[in-house]
PDB file of C-alpha atoms in Angstrom:
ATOM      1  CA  UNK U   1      -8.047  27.758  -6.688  1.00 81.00           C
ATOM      2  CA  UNK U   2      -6.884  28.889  -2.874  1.00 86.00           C
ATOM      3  CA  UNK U   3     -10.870  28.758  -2.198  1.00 91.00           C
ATOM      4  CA  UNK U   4     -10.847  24.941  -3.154  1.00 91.00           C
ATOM      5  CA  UNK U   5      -7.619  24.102  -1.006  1.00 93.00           C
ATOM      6  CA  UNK U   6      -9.037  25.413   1.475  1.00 94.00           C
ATOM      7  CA  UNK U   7     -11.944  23.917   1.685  1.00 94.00           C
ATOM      8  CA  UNK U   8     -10.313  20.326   0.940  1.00 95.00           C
ATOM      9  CA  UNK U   9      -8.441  21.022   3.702  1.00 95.00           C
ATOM     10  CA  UNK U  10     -11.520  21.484   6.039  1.00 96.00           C
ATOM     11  CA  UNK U  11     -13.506  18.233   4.657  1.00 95.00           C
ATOM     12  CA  UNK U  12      -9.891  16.182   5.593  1.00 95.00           C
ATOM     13  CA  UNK U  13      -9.774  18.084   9.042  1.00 96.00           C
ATOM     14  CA  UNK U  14     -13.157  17.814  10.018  1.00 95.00           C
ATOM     15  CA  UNK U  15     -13.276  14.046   8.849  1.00 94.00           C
ATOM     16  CA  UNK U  16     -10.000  13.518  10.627  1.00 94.00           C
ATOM     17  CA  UNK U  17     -11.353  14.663  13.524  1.00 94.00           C
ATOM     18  CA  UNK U  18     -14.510  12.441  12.629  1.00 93.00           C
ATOM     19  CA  UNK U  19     -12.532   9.409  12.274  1.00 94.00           C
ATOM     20  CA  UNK U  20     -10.316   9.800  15.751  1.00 94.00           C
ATOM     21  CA  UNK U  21     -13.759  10.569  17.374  1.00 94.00           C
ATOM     22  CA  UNK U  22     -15.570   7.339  16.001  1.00 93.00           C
ATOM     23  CA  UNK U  23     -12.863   5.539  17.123  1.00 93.00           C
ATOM     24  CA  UNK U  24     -13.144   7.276  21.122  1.00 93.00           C
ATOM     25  CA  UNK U  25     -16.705   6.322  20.993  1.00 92.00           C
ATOM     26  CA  UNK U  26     -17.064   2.811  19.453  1.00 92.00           C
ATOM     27  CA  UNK U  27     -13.877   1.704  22.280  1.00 93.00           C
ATOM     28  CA  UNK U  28     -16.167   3.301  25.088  1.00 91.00           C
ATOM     29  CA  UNK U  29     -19.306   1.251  23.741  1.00 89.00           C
ATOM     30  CA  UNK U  30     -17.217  -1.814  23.606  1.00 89.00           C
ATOM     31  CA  UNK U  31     -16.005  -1.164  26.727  1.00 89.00           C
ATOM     32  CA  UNK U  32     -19.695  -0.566  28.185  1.00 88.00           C
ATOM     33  CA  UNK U  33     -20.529  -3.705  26.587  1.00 86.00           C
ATOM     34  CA  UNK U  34     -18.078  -6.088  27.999  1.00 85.00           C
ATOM     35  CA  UNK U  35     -18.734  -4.491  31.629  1.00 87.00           C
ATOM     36  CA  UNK U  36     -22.071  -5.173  31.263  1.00 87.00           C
ATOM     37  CA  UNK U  37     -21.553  -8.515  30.473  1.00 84.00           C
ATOM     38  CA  UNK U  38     -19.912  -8.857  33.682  1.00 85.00           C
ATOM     39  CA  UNK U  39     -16.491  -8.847  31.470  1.00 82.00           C
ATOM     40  CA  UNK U  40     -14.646  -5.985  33.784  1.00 82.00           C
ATOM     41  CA  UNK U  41     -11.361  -8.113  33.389  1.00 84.00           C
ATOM     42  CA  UNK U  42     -11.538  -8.472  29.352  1.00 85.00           C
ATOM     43  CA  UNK U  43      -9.142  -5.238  28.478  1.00 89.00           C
ATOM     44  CA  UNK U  44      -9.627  -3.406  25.011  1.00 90.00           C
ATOM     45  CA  UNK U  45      -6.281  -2.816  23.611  1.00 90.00           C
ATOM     46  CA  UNK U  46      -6.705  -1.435  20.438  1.00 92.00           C
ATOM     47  CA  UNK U  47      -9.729  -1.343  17.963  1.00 93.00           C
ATOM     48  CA  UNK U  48      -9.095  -1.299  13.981  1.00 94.00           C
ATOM     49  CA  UNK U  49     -11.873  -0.490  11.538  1.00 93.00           C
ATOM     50  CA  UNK U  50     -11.903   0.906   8.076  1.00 93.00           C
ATOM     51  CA  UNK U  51     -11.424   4.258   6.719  1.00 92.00           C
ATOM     52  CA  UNK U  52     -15.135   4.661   5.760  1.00 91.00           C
ATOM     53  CA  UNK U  53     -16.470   3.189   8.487  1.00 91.00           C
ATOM     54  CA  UNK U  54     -17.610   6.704  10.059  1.00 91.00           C
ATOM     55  CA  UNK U  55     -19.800   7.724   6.942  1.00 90.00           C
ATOM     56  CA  UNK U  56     -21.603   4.213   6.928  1.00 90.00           C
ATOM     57  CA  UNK U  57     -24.503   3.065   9.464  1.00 90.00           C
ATOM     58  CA  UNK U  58     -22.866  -0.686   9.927  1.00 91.00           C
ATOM     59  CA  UNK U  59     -19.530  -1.227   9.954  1.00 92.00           C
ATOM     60  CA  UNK U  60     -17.485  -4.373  10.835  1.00 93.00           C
ATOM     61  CA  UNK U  61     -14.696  -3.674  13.974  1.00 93.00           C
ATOM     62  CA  UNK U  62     -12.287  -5.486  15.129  1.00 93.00           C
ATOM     63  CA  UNK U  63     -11.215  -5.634  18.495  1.00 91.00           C
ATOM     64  CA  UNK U  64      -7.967  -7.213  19.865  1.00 91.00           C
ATOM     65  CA  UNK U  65      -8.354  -7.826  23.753  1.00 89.00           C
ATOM     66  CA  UNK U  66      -6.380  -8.856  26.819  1.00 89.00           C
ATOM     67  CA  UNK U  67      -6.859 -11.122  29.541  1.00 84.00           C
ATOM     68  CA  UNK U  68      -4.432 -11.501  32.047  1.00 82.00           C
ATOM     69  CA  UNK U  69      -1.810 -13.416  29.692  1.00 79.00           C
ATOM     70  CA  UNK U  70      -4.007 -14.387  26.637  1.00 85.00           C
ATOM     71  CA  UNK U  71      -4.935 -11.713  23.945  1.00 87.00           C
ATOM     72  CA  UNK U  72      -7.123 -12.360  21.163  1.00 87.00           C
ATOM     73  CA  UNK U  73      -8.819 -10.571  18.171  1.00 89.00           C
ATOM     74  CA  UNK U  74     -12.356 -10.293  17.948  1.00 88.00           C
ATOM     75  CA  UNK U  75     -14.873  -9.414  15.034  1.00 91.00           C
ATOM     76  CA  UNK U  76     -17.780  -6.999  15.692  1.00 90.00           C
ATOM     77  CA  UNK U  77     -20.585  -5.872  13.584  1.00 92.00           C
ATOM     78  CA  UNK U  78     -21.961  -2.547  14.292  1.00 90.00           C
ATOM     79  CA  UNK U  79     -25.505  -2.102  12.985  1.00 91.00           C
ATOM     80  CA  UNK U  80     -26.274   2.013  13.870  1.00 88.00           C
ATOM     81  CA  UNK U  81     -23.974   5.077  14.069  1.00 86.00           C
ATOM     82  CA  UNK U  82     -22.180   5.264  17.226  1.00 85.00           C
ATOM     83  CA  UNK U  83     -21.635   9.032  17.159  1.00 85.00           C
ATOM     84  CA  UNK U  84     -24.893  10.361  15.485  1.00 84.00           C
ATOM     85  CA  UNK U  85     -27.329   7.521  16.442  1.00 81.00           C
ATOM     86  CA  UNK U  86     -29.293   6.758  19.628  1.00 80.00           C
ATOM     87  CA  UNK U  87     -29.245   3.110  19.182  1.00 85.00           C
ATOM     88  CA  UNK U  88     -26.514   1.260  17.872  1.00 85.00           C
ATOM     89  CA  UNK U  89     -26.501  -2.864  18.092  1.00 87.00           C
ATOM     90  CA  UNK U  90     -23.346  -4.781  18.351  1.00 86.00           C
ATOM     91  CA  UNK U  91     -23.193  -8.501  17.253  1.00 85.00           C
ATOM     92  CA  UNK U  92     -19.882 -10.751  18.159  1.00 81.00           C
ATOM     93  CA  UNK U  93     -18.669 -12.108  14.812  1.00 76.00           C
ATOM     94  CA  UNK U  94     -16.413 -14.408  15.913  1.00 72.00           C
ATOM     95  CA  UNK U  95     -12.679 -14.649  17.275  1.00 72.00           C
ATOM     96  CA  UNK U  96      -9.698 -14.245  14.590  1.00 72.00           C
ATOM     97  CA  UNK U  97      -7.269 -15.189  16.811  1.00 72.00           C
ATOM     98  CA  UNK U  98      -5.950 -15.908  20.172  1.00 73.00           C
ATOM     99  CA  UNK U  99      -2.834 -15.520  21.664  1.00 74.00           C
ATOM    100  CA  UNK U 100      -0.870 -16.877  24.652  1.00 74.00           C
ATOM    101  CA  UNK U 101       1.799 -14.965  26.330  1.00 70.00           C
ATOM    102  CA  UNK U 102       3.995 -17.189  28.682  1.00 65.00           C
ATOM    103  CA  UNK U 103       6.722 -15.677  31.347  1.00 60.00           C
ATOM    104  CA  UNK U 104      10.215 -16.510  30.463  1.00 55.00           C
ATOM    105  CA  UNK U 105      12.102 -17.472  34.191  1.00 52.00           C
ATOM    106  CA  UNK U 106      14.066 -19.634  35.522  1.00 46.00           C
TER     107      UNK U 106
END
């Protein structure tokens, strides 16, 4: 039984570890992306994507980005593992939201 626990333990820590790693990676290619798109003042804030999305090939990110005062959510599809793949294809899915921040003065 102590055999098993430990080795449940493992599979979570190694696919923790998996999971924060995936997330490093598919930011940086986003990143990459946007720069070479001549988008060097788009800023990634914070990427979401689902709990599985490390084991599977194509998974579906989303993106929420900044732009001076505007931020916005964007949808990407990832065809190709970003960690154990040499070629991984991202298509723009479309924009979930966008949102204006305005100074308050006076």
């Amino acid at each position: 039984m102590g055999r098993l626990i430990s080795l449940i333990f493992i599979a979570a820590l190694a696919y923790g570890g998996l999971y924060v790693y995936y997330g490093h990676v598919v930011k940086q290619a986003i990143d990459e992306q946007l720069d070479a798109r001549g988008l060097t003042a788009l800023e990634v804030q914070r990427i979401e994507y689902d709990p599985l999305a490390p084991l599977s090939p194509q998974a579906t990110i989303r993106a929420e980005v900044s732009y001076r005062g505007a931020d916005a959510t964007v949808t990407i599809r990832l065809h190709g593992h970003p960690v154990f793949s040499d070629e991984v294809r991202m298509e723009l899915d479309g924009l979930q939201n966008l949102r204006l921040r305005f100074g308050v003065g006076g």
